[in-house]
Short mmCIF file of C-alpha atoms in Angstrom, two decimals:
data_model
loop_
_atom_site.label_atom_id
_atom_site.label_comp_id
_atom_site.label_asym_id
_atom_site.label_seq_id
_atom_site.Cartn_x
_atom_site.Cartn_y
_atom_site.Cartn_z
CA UNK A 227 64.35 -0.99 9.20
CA UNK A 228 66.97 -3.03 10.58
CA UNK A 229 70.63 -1.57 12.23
CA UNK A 230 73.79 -3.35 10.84
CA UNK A 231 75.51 -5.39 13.04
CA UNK A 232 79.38 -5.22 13.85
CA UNK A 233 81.30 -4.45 10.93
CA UNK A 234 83.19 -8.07 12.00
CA UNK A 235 80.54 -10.07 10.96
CA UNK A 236 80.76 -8.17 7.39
CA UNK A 237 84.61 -9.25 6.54
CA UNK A 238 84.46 -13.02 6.40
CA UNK A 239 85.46 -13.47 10.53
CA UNK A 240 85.88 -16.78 11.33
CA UNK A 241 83.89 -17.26 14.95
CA UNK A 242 85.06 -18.13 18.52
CA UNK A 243 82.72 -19.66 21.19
CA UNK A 244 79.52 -17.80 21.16
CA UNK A 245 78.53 -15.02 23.79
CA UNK A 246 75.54 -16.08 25.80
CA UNK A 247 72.38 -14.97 24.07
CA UNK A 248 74.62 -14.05 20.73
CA UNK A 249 72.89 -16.20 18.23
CA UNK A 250 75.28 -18.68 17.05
CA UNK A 251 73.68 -21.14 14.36
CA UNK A 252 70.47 -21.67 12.39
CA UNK A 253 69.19 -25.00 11.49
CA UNK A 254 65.96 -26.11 9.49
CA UNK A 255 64.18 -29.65 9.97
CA UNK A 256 62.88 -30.77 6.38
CA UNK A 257 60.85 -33.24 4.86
CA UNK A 258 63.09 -34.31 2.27
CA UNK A 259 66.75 -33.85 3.02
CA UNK A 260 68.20 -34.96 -0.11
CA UNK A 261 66.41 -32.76 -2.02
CA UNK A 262 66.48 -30.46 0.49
CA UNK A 263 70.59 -30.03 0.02
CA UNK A 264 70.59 -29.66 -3.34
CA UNK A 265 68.72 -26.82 -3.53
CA UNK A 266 71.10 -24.72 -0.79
CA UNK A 267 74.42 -26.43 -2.30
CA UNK A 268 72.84 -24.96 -5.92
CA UNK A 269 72.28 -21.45 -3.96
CA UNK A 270 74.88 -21.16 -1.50
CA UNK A 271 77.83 -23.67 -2.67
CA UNK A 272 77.17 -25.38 0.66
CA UNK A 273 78.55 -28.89 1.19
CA UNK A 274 77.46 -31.33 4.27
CA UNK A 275 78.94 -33.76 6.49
CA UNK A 276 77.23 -35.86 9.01
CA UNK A 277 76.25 -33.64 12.00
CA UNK A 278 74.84 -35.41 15.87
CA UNK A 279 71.88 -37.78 15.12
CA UNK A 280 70.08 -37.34 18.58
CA UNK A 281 66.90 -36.04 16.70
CA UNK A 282 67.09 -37.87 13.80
CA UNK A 283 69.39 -37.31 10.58
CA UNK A 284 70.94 -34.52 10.45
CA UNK A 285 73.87 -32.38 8.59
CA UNK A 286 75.99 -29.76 8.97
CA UNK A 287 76.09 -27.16 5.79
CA UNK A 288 79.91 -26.41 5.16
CA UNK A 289 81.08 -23.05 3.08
CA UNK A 290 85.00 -22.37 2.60
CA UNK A 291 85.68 -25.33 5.58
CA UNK A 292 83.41 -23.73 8.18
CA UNK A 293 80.78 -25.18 9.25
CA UNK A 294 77.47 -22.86 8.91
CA UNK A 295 74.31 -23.90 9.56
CA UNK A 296 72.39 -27.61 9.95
CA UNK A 297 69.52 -29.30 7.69
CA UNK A 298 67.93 -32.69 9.87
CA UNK A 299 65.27 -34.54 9.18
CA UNK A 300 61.62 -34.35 10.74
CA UNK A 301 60.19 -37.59 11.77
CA UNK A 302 57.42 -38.36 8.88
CA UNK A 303 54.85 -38.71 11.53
CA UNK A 304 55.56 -34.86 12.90
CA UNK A 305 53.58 -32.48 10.89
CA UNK A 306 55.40 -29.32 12.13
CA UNK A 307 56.31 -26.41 10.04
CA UNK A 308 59.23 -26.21 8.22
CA UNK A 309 61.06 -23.15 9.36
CA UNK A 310 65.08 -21.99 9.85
CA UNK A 311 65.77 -21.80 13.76
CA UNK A 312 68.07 -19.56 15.39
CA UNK A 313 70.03 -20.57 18.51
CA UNK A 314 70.98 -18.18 20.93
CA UNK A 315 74.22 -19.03 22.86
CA UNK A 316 74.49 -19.98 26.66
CA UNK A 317 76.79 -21.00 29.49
CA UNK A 318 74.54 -23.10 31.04
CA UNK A 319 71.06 -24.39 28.90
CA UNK A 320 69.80 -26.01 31.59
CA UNK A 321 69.15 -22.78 33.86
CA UNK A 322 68.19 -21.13 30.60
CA UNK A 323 66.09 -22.95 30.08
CA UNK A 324 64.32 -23.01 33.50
CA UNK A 325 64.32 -19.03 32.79
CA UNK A 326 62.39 -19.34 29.90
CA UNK A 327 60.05 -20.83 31.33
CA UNK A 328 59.82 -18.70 34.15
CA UNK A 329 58.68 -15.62 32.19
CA UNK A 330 56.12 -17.17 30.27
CA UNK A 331 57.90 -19.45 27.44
CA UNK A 332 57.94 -23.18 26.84
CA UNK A 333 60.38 -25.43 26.11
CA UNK A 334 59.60 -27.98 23.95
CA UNK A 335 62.93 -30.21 23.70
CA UNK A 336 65.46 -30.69 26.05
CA UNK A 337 67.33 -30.15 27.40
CA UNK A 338 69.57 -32.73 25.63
CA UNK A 339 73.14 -33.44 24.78
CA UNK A 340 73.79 -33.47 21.07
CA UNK A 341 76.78 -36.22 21.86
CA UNK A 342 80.21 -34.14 21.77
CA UNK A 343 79.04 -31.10 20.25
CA UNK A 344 77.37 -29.72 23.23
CA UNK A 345 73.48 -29.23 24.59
CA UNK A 346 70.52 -27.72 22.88
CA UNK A 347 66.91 -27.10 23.96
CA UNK A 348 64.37 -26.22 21.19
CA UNK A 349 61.58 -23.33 22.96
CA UNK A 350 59.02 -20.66 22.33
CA UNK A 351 58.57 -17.54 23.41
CA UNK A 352 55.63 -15.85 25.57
CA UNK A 353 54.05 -14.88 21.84
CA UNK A 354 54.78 -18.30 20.25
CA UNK A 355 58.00 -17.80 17.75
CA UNK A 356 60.34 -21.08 18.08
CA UNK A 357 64.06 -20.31 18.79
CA UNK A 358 66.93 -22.28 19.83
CA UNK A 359 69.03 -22.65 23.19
CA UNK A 360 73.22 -23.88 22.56
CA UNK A 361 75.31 -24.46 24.81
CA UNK A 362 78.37 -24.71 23.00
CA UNK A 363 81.10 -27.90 23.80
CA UNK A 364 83.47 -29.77 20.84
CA UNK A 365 80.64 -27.49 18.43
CA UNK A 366 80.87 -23.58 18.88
CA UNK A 367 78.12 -22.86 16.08
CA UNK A 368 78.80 -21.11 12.74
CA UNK A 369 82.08 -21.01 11.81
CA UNK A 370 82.21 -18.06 9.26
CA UNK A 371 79.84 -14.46 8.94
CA UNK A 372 80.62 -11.90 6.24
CA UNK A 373 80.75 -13.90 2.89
CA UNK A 374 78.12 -15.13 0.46
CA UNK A 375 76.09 -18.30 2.00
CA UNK A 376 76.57 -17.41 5.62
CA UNK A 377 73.64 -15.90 7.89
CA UNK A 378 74.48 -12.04 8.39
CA UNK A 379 71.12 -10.81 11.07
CA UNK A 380 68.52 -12.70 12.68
CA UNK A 381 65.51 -10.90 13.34
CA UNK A 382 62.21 -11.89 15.54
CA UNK A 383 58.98 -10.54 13.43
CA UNK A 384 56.16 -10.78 15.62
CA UNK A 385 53.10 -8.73 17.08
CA UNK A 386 54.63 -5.94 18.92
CA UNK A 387 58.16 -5.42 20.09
CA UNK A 388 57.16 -4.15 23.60
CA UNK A 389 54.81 -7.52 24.07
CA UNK A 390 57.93 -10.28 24.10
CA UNK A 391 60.97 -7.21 24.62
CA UNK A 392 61.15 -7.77 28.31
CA UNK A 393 61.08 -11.49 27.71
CA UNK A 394 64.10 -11.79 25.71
CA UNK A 395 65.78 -8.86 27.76
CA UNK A 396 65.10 -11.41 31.26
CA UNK A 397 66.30 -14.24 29.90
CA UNK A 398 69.44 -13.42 27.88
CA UNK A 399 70.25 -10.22 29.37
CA UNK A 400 69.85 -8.18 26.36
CA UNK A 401 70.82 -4.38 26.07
CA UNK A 402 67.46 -2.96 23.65
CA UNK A 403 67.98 -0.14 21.69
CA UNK A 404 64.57 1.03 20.04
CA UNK A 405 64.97 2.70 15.85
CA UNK A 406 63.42 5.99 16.16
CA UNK A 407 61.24 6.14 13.34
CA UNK A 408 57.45 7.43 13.02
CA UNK A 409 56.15 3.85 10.99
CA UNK A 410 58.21 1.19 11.85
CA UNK A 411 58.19 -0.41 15.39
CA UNK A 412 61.65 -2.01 15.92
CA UNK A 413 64.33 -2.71 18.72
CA UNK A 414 67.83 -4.47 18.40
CA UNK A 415 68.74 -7.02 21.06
CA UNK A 416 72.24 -5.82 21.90
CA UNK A 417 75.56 -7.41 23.66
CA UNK A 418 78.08 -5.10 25.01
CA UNK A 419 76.46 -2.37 22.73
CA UNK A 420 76.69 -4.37 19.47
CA UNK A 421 73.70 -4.95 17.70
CA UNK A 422 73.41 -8.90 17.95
CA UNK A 423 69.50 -9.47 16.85
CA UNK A 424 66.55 -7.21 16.26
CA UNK A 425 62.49 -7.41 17.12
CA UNK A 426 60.22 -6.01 14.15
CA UNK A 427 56.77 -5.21 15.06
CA UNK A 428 54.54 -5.83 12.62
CA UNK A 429 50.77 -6.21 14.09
CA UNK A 430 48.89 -7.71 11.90
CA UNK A 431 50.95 -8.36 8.98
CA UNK A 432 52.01 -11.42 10.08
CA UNK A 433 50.96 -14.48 7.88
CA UNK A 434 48.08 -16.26 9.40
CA UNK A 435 49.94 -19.04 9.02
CA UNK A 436 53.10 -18.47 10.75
CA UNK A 437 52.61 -16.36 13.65
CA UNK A 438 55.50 -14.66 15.12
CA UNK A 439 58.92 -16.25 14.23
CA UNK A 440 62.21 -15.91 13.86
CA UNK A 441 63.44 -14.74 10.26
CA UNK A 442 67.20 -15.81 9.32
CA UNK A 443 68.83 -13.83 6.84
CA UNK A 444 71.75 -15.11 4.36
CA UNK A 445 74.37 -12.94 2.74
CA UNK A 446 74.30 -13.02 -0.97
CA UNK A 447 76.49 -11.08 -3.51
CA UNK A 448 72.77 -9.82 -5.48
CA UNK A 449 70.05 -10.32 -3.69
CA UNK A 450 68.06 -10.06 -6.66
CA UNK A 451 70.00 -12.75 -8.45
CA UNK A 452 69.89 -14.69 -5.98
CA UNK A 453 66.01 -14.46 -5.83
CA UNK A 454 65.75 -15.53 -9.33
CA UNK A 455 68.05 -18.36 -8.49
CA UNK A 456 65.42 -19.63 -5.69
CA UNK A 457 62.62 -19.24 -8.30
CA UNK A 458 64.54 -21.92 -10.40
CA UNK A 459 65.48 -24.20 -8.26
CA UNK A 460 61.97 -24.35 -7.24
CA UNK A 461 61.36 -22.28 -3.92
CA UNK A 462 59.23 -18.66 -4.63
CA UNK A 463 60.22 -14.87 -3.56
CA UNK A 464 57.68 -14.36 -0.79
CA UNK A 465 58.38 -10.72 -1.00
CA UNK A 466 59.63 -8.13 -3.16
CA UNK A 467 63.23 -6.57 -2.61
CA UNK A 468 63.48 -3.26 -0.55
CA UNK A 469 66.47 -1.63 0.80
CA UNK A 470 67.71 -1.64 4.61
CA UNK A 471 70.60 -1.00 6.64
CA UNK A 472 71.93 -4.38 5.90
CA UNK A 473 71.69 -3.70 2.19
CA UNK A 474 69.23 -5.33 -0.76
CA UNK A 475 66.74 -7.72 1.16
CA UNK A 476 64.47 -10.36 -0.72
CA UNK A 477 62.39 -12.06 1.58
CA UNK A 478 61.94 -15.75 -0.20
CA UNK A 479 61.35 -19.55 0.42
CA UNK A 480 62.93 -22.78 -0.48
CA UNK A 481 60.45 -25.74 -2.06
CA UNK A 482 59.48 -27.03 1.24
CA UNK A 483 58.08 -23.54 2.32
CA UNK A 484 61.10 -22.42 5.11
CA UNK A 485 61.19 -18.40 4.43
CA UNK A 486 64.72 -17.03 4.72
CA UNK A 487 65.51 -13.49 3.60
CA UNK A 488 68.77 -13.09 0.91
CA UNK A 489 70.48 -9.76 1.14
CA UNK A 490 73.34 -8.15 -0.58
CA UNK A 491 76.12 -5.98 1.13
CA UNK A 492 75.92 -2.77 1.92
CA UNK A 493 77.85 -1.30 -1.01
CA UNK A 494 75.55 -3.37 -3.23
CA UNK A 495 72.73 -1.64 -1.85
CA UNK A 496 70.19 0.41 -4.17
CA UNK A 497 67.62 2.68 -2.72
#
């Protein structure tokens, strides 16, 4: 189960600077970026221009003129999995940082100033899932939420929600609001009372492979369609579609193996 965020990030809202611990981009390090974009410009219509090179190549995905997301390049001697990363927003990643580590998390880049655009640090949590740290400058982060090819929820899927909760809460000074329901353990990771992120506890469903990690999920007019689509151009549905509070959800992956989820508006929804 996951709550709907604001109803602005459902009406195509171009985006302001971020509100610390709001997340505020998604990015994926590939093997092959060439290949790489054309499989989300065939899926999403996304177009790239040169982003900051401090870790390598790297591009910025564009949709309607907004910038909204980033594709890079892993070294080829860094065998590391290829995943999407959320950043979560801050005034100050430096003492963020420091924080993480504090309560139990690493940081495993940075912090560092991406030229211009502002300063990142790449870190983990107490239970392992990767996440990003921005601190917004020339850059603010995505541009545009609410239309087809931008990221509409982010969503941590790891052990338990109560093992990493406080974590997340210390750090970014979270509001949690926990989904009463008898089979599914899940919090959102509010701001000012609006739903911003949520935790899914899933136990041991988690693929042995992965661990816990942070899911990014993309707007899509049919999520179904859309799934197809993937299958195509060469990635695989990893899941099968269910409904949520977001609407249709297909969890799937592109050909390098990143999982993202596609989902349809709510009014496209189907129980």
């Amino acid at each position: 189960m996951i709550e709907a965020p604001g109803s602005a990030g459902l009406t195509g809202t171009a985006h302001e600077r971020p509100a610390p611990g709001a997340p505020c981009w998604v990015s994926l390090m590939v093997h092959g970026m060439d290949a790489t974009q054309e499989f989300y410009r065939a899926l999403f219509g996304w177009e790239f221009r040169p982003g900051p090179q401090q870790l390598g190549p790297y591009a910025r995905a564009v949709l309607h003129g907004y910038e909204v997301a980033g594709i890079g390049q892993l070294p080829p001697d860094r065998h590391l999995p290829v995943a999407w990363t959320p950043y979560l927003g801050s005034d100050d990643v430096d003492a963020t940082a420091e924080a993480v580590r504090s309560c139990g998390g690493t940081v495993g880049v940075g912090p560092l100033d991406a030229a211009e655009a502002g300063r990142l640090a790449i870190a983990c949590d107490p239970m392992g899932a990767v996440f990003g740290i921005w601190q917004a400058a020339e850059h603010l982060g995505t541009g545009l939420t609410g239309v087809p090819g931008t990221p509409a929820w982010n969503e941590l899927l790891t052990y338990d929600t109560a093992s990493v909760a406080t974590f997340y809460r210390t750090v970014f000074g979270y509001e949690e609001e926990p989904v009463a329901t008898a089979d599914c353990d899940y919090r959102t990771l509010n701001i000012g009372g609006r739903p911003v992120a949520g935790i899914h506890g899933v136990e041991q469903a988690l693929p042995r492979d992965r661990g816990p990690h942070w899911m990014t999920h993309f707007q899509v007019e049919d999520a179904d369609a859309a799934a197809e689509r993937v299958t195509e151009l060469g990635g695989h549905v990893v899941s099968p579609g269910r409904s949520t509070a977001l609407g249709r959800m297909v969890a799937v992956a592109d050909p390098e193996g990143a999982t993202f989820s596609v989902v349809s508006p709510l009014d496209r929804a189907v129980s």
